[in-house]
XYZ file of C-alpha atoms in Angstrom:
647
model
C 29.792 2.912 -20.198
C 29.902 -0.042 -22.312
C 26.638 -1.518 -23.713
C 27.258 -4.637 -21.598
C 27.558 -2.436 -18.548
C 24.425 -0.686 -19.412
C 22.441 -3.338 -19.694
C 23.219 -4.635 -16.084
C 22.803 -1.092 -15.317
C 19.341 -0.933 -16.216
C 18.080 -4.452 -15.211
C 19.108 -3.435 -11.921
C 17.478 0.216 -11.746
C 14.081 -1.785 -13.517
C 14.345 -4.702 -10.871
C 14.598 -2.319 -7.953
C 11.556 0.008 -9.523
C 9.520 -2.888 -9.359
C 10.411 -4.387 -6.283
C 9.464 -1.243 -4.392
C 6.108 -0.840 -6.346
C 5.012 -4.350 -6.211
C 6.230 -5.529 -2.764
C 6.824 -2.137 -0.525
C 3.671 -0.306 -2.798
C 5.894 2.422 -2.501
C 7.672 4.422 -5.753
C 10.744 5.152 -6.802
C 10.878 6.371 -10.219
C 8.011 7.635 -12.417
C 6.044 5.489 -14.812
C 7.257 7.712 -17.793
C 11.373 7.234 -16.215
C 10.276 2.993 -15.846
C 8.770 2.728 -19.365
C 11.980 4.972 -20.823
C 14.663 2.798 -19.370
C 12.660 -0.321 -20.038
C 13.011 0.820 -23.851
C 16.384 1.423 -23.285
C 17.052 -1.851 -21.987
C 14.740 -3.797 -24.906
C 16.656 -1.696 -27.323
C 19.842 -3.153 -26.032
C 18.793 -6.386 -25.740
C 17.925 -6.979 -29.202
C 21.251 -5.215 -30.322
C 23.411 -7.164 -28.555
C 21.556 -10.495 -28.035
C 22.486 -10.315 -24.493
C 19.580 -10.877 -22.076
C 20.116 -11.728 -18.456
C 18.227 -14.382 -16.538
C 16.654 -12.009 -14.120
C 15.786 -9.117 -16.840
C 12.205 -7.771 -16.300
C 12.316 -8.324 -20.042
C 11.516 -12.135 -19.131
C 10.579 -11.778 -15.714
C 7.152 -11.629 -14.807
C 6.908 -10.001 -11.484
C 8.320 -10.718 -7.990
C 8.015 -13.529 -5.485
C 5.216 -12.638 -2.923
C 5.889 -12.013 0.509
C 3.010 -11.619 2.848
C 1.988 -14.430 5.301
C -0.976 -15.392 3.123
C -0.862 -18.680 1.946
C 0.359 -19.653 -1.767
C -0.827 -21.335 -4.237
C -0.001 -21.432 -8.423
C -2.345 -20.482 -10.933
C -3.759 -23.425 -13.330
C -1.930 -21.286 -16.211
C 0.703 -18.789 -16.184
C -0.805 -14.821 -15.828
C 1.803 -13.304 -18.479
C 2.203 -9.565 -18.899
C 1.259 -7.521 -21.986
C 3.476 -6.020 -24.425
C 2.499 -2.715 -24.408
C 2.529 0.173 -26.783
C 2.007 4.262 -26.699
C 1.170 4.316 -30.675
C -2.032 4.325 -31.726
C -0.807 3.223 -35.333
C 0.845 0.165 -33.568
C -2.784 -0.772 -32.817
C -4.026 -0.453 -36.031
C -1.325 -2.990 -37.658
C -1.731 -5.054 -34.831
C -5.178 -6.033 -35.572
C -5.050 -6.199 -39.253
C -8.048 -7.406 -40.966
C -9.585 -8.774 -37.164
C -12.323 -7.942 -34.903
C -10.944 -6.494 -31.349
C -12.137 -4.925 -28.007
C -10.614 -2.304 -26.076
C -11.392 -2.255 -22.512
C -9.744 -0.302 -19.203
C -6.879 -1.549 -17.911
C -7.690 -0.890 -14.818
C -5.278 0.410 -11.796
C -5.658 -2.221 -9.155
C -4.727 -6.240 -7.897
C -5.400 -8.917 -10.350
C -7.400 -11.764 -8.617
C -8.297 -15.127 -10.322
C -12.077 -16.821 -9.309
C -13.152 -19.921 -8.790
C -16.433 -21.342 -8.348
C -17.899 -24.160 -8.637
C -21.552 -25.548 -9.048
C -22.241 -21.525 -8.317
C -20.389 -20.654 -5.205
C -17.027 -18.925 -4.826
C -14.801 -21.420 -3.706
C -11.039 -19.831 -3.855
C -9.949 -16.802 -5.075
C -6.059 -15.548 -5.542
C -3.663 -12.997 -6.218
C -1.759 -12.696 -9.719
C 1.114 -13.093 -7.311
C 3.971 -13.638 -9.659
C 2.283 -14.561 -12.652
C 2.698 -18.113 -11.773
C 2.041 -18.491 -7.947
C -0.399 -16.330 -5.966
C -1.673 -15.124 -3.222
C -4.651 -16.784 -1.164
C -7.327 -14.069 -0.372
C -10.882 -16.298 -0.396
C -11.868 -14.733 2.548
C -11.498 -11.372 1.205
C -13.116 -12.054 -1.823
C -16.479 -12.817 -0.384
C -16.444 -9.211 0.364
C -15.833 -7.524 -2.290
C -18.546 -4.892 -2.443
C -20.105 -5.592 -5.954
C -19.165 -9.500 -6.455
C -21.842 -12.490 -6.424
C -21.161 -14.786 -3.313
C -23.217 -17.352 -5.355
C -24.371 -17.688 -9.071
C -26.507 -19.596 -11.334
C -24.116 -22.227 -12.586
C -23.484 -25.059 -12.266
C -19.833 -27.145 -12.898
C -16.240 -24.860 -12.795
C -15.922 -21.717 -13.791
C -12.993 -19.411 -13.239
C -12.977 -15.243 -13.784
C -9.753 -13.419 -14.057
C -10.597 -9.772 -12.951
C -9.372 -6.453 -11.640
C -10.273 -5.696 -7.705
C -9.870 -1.581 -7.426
C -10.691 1.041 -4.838
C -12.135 4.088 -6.200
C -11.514 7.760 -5.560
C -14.321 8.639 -3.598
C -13.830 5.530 -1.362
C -9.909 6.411 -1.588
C -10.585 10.110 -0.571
C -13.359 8.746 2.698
C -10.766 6.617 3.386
C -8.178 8.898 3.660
C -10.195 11.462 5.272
C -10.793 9.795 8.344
C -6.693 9.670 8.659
C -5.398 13.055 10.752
C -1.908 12.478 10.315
C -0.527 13.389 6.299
C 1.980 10.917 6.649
C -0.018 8.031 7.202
C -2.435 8.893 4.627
C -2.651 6.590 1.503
C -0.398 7.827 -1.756
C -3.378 6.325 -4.893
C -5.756 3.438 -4.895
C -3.836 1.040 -6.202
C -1.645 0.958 -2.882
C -4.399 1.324 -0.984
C -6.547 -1.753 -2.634
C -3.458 -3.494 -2.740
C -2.927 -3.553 0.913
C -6.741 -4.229 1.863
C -7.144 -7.529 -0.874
C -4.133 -8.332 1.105
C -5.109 -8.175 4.351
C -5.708 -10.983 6.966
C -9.108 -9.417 8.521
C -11.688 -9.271 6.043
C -14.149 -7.437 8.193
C -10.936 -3.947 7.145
C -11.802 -5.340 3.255
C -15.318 -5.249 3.885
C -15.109 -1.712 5.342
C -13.455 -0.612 1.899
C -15.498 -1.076 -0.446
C -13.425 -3.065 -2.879
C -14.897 -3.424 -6.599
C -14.250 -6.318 -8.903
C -14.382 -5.668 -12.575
C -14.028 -9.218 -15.049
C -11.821 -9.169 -17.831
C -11.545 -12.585 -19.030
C -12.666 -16.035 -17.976
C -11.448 -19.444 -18.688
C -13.318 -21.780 -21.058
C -16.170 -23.107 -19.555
C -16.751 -26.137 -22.032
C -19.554 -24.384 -23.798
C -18.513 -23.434 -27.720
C -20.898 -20.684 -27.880
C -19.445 -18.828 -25.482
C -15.883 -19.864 -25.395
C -16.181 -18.689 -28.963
C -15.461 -14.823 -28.345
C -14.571 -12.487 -25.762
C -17.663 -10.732 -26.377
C -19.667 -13.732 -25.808
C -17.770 -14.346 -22.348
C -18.258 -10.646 -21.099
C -21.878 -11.220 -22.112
C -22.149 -14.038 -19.952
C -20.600 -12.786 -17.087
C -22.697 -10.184 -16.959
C -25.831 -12.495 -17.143
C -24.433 -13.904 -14.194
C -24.272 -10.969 -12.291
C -20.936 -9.890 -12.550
C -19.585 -6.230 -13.245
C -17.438 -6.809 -16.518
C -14.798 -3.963 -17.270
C -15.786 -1.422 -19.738
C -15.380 -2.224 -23.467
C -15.915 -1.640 -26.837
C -15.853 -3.257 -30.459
C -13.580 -2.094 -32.758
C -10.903 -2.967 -35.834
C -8.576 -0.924 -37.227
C -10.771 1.288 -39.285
C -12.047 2.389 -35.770
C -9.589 1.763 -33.155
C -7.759 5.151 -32.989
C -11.817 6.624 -32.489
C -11.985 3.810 -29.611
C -9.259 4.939 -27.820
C -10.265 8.805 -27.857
C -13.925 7.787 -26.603
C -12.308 6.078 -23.628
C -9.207 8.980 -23.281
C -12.640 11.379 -23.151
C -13.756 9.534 -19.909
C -10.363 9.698 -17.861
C -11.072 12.943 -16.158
C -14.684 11.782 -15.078
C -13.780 8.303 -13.677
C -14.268 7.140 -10.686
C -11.864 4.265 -10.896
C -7.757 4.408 -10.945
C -6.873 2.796 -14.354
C -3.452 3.025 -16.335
C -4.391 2.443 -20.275
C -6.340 0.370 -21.930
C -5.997 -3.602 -23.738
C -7.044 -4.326 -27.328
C -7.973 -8.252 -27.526
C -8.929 -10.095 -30.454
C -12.593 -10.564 -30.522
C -11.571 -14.424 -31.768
C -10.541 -16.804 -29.152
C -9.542 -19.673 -30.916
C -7.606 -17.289 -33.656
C -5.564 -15.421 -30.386
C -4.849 -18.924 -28.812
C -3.407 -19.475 -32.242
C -0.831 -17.014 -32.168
C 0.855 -18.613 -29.375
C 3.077 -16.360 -26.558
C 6.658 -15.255 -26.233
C 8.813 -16.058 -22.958
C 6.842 -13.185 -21.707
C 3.783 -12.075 -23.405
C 0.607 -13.501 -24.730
C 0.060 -12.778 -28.353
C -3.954 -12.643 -28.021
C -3.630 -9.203 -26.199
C -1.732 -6.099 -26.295
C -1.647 -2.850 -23.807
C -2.093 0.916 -24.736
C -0.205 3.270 -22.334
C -1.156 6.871 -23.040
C 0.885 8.640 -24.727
C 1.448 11.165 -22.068
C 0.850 14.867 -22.617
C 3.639 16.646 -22.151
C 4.467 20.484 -21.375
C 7.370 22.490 -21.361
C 7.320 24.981 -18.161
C 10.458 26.456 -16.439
C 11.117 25.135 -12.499
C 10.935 28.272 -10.561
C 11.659 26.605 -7.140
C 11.788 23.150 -4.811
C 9.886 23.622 -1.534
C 11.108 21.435 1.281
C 8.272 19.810 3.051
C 9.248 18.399 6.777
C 7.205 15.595 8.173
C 6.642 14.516 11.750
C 9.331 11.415 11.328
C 11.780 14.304 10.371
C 11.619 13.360 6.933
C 11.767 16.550 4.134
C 9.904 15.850 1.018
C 10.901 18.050 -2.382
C 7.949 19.506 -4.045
C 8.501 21.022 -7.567
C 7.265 24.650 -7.970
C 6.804 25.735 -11.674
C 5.117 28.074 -14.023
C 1.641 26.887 -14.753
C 0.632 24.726 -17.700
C -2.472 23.336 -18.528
C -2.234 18.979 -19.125
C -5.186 17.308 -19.428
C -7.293 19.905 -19.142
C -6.486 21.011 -15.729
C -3.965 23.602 -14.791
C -0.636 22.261 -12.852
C 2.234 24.117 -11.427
C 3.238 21.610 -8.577
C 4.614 17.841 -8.411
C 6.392 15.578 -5.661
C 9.980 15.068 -6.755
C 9.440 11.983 -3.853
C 13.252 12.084 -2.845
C 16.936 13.763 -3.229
C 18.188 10.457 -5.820
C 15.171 11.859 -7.746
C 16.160 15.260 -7.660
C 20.095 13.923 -8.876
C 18.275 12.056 -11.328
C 16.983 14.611 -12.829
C 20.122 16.845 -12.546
C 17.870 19.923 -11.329
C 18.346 23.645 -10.797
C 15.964 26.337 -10.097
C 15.775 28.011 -13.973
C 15.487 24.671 -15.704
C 13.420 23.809 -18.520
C 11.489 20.984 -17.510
C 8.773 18.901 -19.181
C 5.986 17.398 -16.845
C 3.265 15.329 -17.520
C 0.617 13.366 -15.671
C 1.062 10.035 -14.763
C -1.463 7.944 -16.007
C -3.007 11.301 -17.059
C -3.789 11.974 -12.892
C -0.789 12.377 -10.822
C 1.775 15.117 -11.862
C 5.065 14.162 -12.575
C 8.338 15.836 -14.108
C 9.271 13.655 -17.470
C 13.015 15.090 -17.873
C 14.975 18.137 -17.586
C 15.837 19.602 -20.835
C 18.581 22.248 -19.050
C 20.325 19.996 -16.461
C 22.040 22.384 -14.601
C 22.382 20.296 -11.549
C 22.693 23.190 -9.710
C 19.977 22.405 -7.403
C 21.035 23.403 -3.882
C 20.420 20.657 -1.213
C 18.917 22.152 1.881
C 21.914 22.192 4.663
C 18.977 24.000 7.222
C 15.587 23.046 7.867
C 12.833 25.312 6.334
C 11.067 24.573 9.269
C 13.441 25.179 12.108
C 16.410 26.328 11.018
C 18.349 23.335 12.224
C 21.014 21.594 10.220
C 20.121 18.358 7.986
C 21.153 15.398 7.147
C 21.255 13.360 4.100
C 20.461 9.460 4.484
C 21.092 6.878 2.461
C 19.144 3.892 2.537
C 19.341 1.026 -0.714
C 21.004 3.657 -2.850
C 17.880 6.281 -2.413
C 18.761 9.567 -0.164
C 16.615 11.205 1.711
C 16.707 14.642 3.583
C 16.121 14.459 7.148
C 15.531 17.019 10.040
C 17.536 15.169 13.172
C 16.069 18.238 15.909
C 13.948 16.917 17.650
C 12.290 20.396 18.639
C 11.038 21.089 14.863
C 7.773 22.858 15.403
C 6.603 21.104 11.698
C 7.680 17.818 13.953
C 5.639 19.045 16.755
C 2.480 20.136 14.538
C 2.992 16.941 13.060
C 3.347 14.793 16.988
C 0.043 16.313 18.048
C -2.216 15.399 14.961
C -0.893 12.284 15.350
C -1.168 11.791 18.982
C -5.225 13.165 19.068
C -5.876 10.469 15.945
C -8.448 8.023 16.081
C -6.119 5.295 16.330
C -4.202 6.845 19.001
C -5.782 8.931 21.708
C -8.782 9.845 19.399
C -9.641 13.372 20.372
C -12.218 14.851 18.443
C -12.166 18.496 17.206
C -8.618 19.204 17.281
C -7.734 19.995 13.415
C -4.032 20.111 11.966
C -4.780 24.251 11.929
C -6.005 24.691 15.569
C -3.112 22.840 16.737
C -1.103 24.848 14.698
C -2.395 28.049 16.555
C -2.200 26.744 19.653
C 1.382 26.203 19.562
C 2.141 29.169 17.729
C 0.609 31.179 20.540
C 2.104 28.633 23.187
C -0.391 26.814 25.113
C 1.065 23.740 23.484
C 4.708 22.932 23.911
C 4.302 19.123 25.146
C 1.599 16.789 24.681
C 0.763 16.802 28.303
C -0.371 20.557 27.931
C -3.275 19.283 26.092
C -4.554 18.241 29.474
C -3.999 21.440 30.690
C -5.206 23.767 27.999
C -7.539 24.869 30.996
C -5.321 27.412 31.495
C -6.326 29.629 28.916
C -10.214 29.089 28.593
C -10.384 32.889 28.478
C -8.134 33.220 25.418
C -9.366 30.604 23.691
C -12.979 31.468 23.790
C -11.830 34.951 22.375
C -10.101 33.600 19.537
C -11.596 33.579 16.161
C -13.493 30.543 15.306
C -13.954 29.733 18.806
C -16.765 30.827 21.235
C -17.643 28.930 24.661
C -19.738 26.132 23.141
C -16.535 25.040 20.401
C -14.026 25.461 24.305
C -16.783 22.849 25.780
C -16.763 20.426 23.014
C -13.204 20.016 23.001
C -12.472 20.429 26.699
C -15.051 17.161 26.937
C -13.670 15.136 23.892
C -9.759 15.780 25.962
C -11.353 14.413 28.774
C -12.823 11.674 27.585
C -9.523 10.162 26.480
C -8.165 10.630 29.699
C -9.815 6.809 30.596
C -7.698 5.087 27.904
C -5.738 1.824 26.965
C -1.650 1.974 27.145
C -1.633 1.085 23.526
C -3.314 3.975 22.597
C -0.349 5.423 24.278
C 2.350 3.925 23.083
C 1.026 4.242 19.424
C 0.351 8.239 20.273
C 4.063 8.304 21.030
C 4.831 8.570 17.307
C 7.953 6.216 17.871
C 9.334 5.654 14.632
C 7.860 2.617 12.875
C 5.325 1.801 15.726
C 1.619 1.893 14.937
C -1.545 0.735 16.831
C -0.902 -3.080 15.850
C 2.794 -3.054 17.136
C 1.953 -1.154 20.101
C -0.374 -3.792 20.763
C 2.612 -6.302 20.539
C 4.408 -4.604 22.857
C 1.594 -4.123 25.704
C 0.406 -7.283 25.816
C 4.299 -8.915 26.016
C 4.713 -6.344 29.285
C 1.197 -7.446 30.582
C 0.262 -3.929 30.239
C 3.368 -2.499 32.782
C 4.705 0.935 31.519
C 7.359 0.284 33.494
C 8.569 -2.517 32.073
C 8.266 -0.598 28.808
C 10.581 1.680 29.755
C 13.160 0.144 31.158
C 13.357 -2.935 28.374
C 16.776 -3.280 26.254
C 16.210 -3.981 22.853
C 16.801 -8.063 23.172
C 13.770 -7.842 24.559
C 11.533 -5.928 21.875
C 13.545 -8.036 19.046
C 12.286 -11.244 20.438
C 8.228 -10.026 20.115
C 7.362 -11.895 17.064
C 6.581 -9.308 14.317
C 8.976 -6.685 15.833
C 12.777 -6.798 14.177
C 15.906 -5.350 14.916
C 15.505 -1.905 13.495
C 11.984 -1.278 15.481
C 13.548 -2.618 18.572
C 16.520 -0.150 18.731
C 13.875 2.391 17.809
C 11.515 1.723 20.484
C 14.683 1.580 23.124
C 16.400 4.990 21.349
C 13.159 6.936 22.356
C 12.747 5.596 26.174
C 16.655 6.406 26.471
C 15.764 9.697 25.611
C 15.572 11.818 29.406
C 12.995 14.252 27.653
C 10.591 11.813 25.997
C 10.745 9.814 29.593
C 10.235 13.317 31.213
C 6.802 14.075 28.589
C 5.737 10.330 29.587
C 6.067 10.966 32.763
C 3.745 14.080 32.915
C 1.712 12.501 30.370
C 0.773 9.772 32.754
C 0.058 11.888 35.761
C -3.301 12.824 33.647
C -4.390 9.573 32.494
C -6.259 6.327 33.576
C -5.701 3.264 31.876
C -7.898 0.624 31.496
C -6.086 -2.906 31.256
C -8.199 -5.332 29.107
C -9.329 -8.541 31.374
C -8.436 -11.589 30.787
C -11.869 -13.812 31.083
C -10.185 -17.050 29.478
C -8.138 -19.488 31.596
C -4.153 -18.720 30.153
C -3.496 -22.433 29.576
C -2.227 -21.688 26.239
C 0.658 -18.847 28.017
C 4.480 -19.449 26.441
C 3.035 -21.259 23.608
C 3.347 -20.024 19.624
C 1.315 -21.228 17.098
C 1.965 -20.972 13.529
C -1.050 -21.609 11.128
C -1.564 -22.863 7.847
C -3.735 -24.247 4.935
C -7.445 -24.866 5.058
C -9.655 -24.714 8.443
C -12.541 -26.884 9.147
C -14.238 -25.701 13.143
C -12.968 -22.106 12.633
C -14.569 -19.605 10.385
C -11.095 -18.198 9.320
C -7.645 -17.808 10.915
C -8.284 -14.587 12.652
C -10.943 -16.643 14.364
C -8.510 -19.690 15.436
C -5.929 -16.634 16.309
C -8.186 -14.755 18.105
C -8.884 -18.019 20.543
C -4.985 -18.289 20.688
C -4.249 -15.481 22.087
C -7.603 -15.152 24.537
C -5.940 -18.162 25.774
C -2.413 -16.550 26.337
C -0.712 -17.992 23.460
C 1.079 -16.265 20.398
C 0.267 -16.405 16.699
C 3.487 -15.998 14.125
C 3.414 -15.923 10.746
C 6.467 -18.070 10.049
C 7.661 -21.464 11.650
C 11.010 -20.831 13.662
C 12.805 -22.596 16.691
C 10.496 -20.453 18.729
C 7.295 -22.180 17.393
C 5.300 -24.378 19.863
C 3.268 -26.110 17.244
C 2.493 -25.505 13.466
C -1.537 -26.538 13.291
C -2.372 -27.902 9.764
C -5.161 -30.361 9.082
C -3.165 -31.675 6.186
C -0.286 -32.950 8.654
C 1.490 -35.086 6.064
C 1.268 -32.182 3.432
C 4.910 -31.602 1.404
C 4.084 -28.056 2.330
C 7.333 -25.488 3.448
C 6.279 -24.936 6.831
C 5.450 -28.551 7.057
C 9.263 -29.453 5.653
C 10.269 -26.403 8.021
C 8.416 -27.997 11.145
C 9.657 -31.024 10.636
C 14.000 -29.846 10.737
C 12.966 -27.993 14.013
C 11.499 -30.775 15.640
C 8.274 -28.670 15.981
C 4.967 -30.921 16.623
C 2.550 -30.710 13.101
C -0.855 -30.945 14.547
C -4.707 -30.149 13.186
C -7.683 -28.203 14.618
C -8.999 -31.076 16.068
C -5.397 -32.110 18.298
C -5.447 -28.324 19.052
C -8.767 -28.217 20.706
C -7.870 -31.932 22.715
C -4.509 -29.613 23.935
């Protein structure tokens, strides 16, 4: 391949990388395979002088896509250049003062407040145009709502979730798949969301890093000076320490010594100049800011030989590769197992059971393999499910394969089907671990997820099995029969149709006013028109009611249950109508309020303006705004709280 070729190559393998991390917080290559074809591509670029115009060399992120709204940042967020060589650091600095500090694992969010109370707070977005999150910002568990201070100020900070609140959080999830994969995704998705009491219930930390001038020369002198007063004001400033280049390379051990007794995700460190008027001096590139650069840890590495890939099936059917391999210690723990994630992966890698492989932790945590020093490729693709025996399939979906169980009698799928149908979310039934339903298959009391109502039948063997006695039979008997009186969305999320959860099952009940019938005998027209359900869902929701034995385990299913339709206290005047809404509210506390009122009244809430919208409510009615331009080509009515509330 041509070095032309290679460098379109690799701009598209980065661009893809970091559209999956940043917008589906989902990964597709390691951080040691990212930062090795980065190289590759800077390498290139510098050789040939060829850079293209969507590079990640001088592209700063991706364009956000969440419903929140959008607004750009008073000065561009650039990235770092980054380094892995301590030395680097050193020559970097020269004869100045700097300060290392985390760089912590988590979702950049910009402050504002002004004469002392937080006013706005946003995403990093794209480096140039965030994402709106006030509302989730004011709770934030650690951050001042109001401080003493008076005029503008505006903090640039890290929000993160931390392991113990990662690991409650995850905890109180039964079924593996839906459990969160690190903190970062996990904060991610709750700075993100559009109910802040689910924020709230995460604990979400906010360290500051930096903070615009405030006016005042003492303390716009130094970054020092600014962390000092943002602590005085009661903020939590990230971790940091003095040092030049005499001392840098005894910094960076001192914090490398903390990693394995952190509570917070972070993924290296930055090394500022002390001096803010000399690193303002320096100027920036298209990309980075010269005032700042970024350590990655240089990762330690071990040779080990790969002694086997176990095939882990999920309850979607899914089979994730696990790499099995002779112990080595790395960071001071012992490893001999890490997620390959997916079949490209394992290609990627050219694997083969044999192979000398180097692994490493990512971001000195997560265990990762680096490269494979024997490429053999002779790994052998699984053409029968570990599980059942059944054949496989390989998928592929955006150029990454997957392995996938298609019987639909798997007993991991069935192990799988009942943890998730007993969750919280779902039917919530207490006392039913991931083990005991394991047993209780095995020995065949459960076989469908109606025999849970039935499991009756074998008091006497229960009680007599170990770990169980009369009083542990009792508890669970009563915690089955208390979800007999239930809601159908409970239901239809306890399914485990593919790609519905509790908030699309919701979506679905409440368009069928609550008829199971109606449910069952939809075509998929009518699931694709339910805002917030697409094409793909729909044909999944229709593929499983087509299905005579999922109708036939429904139908039993209902025979033992009681639902419990939610009334409807509020006169429906609002019924066919679909609001779309935007920008600032003045009677309502927040949107989720205004969309809560919405739909009491009968009415839909969508996230984007379409031919389908009834009216787009924004106070700022003459606003330039997208949905405003949108709203106005559709011929859809632009109204504000107060015309809503005269409707």
């Amino acid at each position: 391949m041509d070095k032309t070729s290679r460098i379109k190559e690799l701009v598209r393998l980065l661009n893809e990388a970091s559209k999956a991390y940043y917008q589906q917080d989902t990964e597709i290559m390691s951080n040691f395979q990212y930062d090795t074809l980065y190289d590759e591509l800077v390498s290139l670029e510098k050789e040939t002088g060829l850079i293209l115009s969507n590079s990640p060399t001088v592209k700063v992120g991706y364009e956000v896509i969440s419903e929140l709204p959008k607004e750009a940042h008073p000065s561009p967020m650039l990235s770092l250049d980054k380094t892995k060589d301590v030395d680097a650091l050193k020559d970097w600095l020269k004869d100045k003062k700097g300060v290392l500090s985390w760089k912590m694992d988590g979702l950049t969010v910009v402050l504002t407040y002004v004469d002392g109370e937080l006013v706005k707070a946003v995403t990093r977005g794209n480096g140039e145009i965030g994402e709106v999150i006030t509302n989730n910002a004011k709770v934030f568990a650690n951050l001042p709502r109001g401080i003493a201070y008076k005029g503008q100020l505006t903090i640039r900070g890290e929000a993160v979730i931390t392991y113990t609140e990662f690991e409650r959080i995850n905890a109180t999830i039964i079924d593996a798949e839906s459990k969160y994969k690190n903190p970062r995704n996990l904060c991610s998705g709750t700075v993100r969301q559009l109910n802040n009491e689910i924020t709230a219930n995460r604990n979400v930390s906010f360290f500051a890093f930096n903070m615009l001038d405030c006016g005042d020369e003492r303390i716009d002198a130094s970054l020092n000076s600014k962390f000092e007063f943002l602590s005085g004001l009661g903020f939590e400033v990230v971790e940091h320490m003095d040092c030049d280049a005499s001392t840098v390379a005894d910094a960076v051990k001192a914090f490398a010594d903390k990693i394995s007794t952190n509570d917070f995700p972070s993924d290296g460190l930055v090394l500022s100049f002390d001096d803010i008027a000399y690193g303002r001096s320096l100027g920036r590139t298209a990309k980075f800011p010269r005032n700042a650069i970024a350590f990655k840890w240089a990762d330690e590495e071990a040779e080990t030989i790969l002694r086997q890939v176990e095939w882990s099936p999920s309850r979607t059917g899914l089979i994730n590769p696990v790499a099995i391999f002779d112990s080595v210690s790395l960071e001071g723990t012992m490893v001999s197992r890490a997620s390959i994630h997916n079949v490209s992966i394992c290609k990627q890698l050219q694997l083969g059971i044999g192979d000398t492989i180097k692994v490493y932790k990512a971001n000195m945590i997560i265990p990762q393999i680096s490269e494979n020093l024997t490429k053999s490729g002779s790994l052998e693709i699984p053409c029968t499910c570990p599980a059942c025996g059944g054949v496989t399939i390989l998928q592929n979906e955006n150029d990454i394969e997957t392995l996938y169980c298609p019987n639909q009698d798997c007993p991991a799928k069935s192990i799988k089907l009942f943890s998730h149908f007993v969750s919280r979310n779902a039917m919530n039934i207490d006392g039913l671990s991931e083990a005991t339903l394991a047993k209780f298959i095995d020995l065949g009391y459960l076989v469908d997820l109606y025999d849970l109502y039935r499991l009756d039948r074998y008091k006497e063997d229960i009680v007599n099995l170990d770990g169980f006695g009369i009083k542990s039979y009792d508890n669970m008997i009563k915690a089955i029969d208390q979800s007999r009186n239930t809601d159908l969305v409970r239901l239809i999320h306890g399914l485990g149709i593919l790609n519905v959860g509790h908030a699309t099952a919701k979506l679905i009940v409440k368009h069928f006013d609550y008829d199971i019938e109606e449910i069952i005998s939809a075509e998929t027209d009518e699931f694709a028109q339910i805002e917030g359900i697409g094409q793909v869902i729909a044909e999944n929701i229709v593929a499983y009611f087509k299905d005579s034995n999922n109708i036939r385990v429904l139908r039993e299913l209902l025979k033992e249950l009681t639902f419990i339709k939610e009334e409807k206290n509020m006169e429906q005047d609002l019924e066919g109508k679909t609001f779309v809404i935007t920008g600032s509210l003045n009677s309502f506390a927040n949107r989720d309020e205004l969309k809560q009122l919405i739909e009491d009244r009968g009415g839909k809430v969508a996230g984007s303006v379409s031919a389908k919208t009834s009216y787009l409510i924004n106070n700022d009615v003459a606003s330039s705004s997208s949905k405003n331009k949108k709203a106005k080509s559709l011929g859809v009515p632009i109204i504000s709280e107060e015309d809503f509330l005269n409707l």
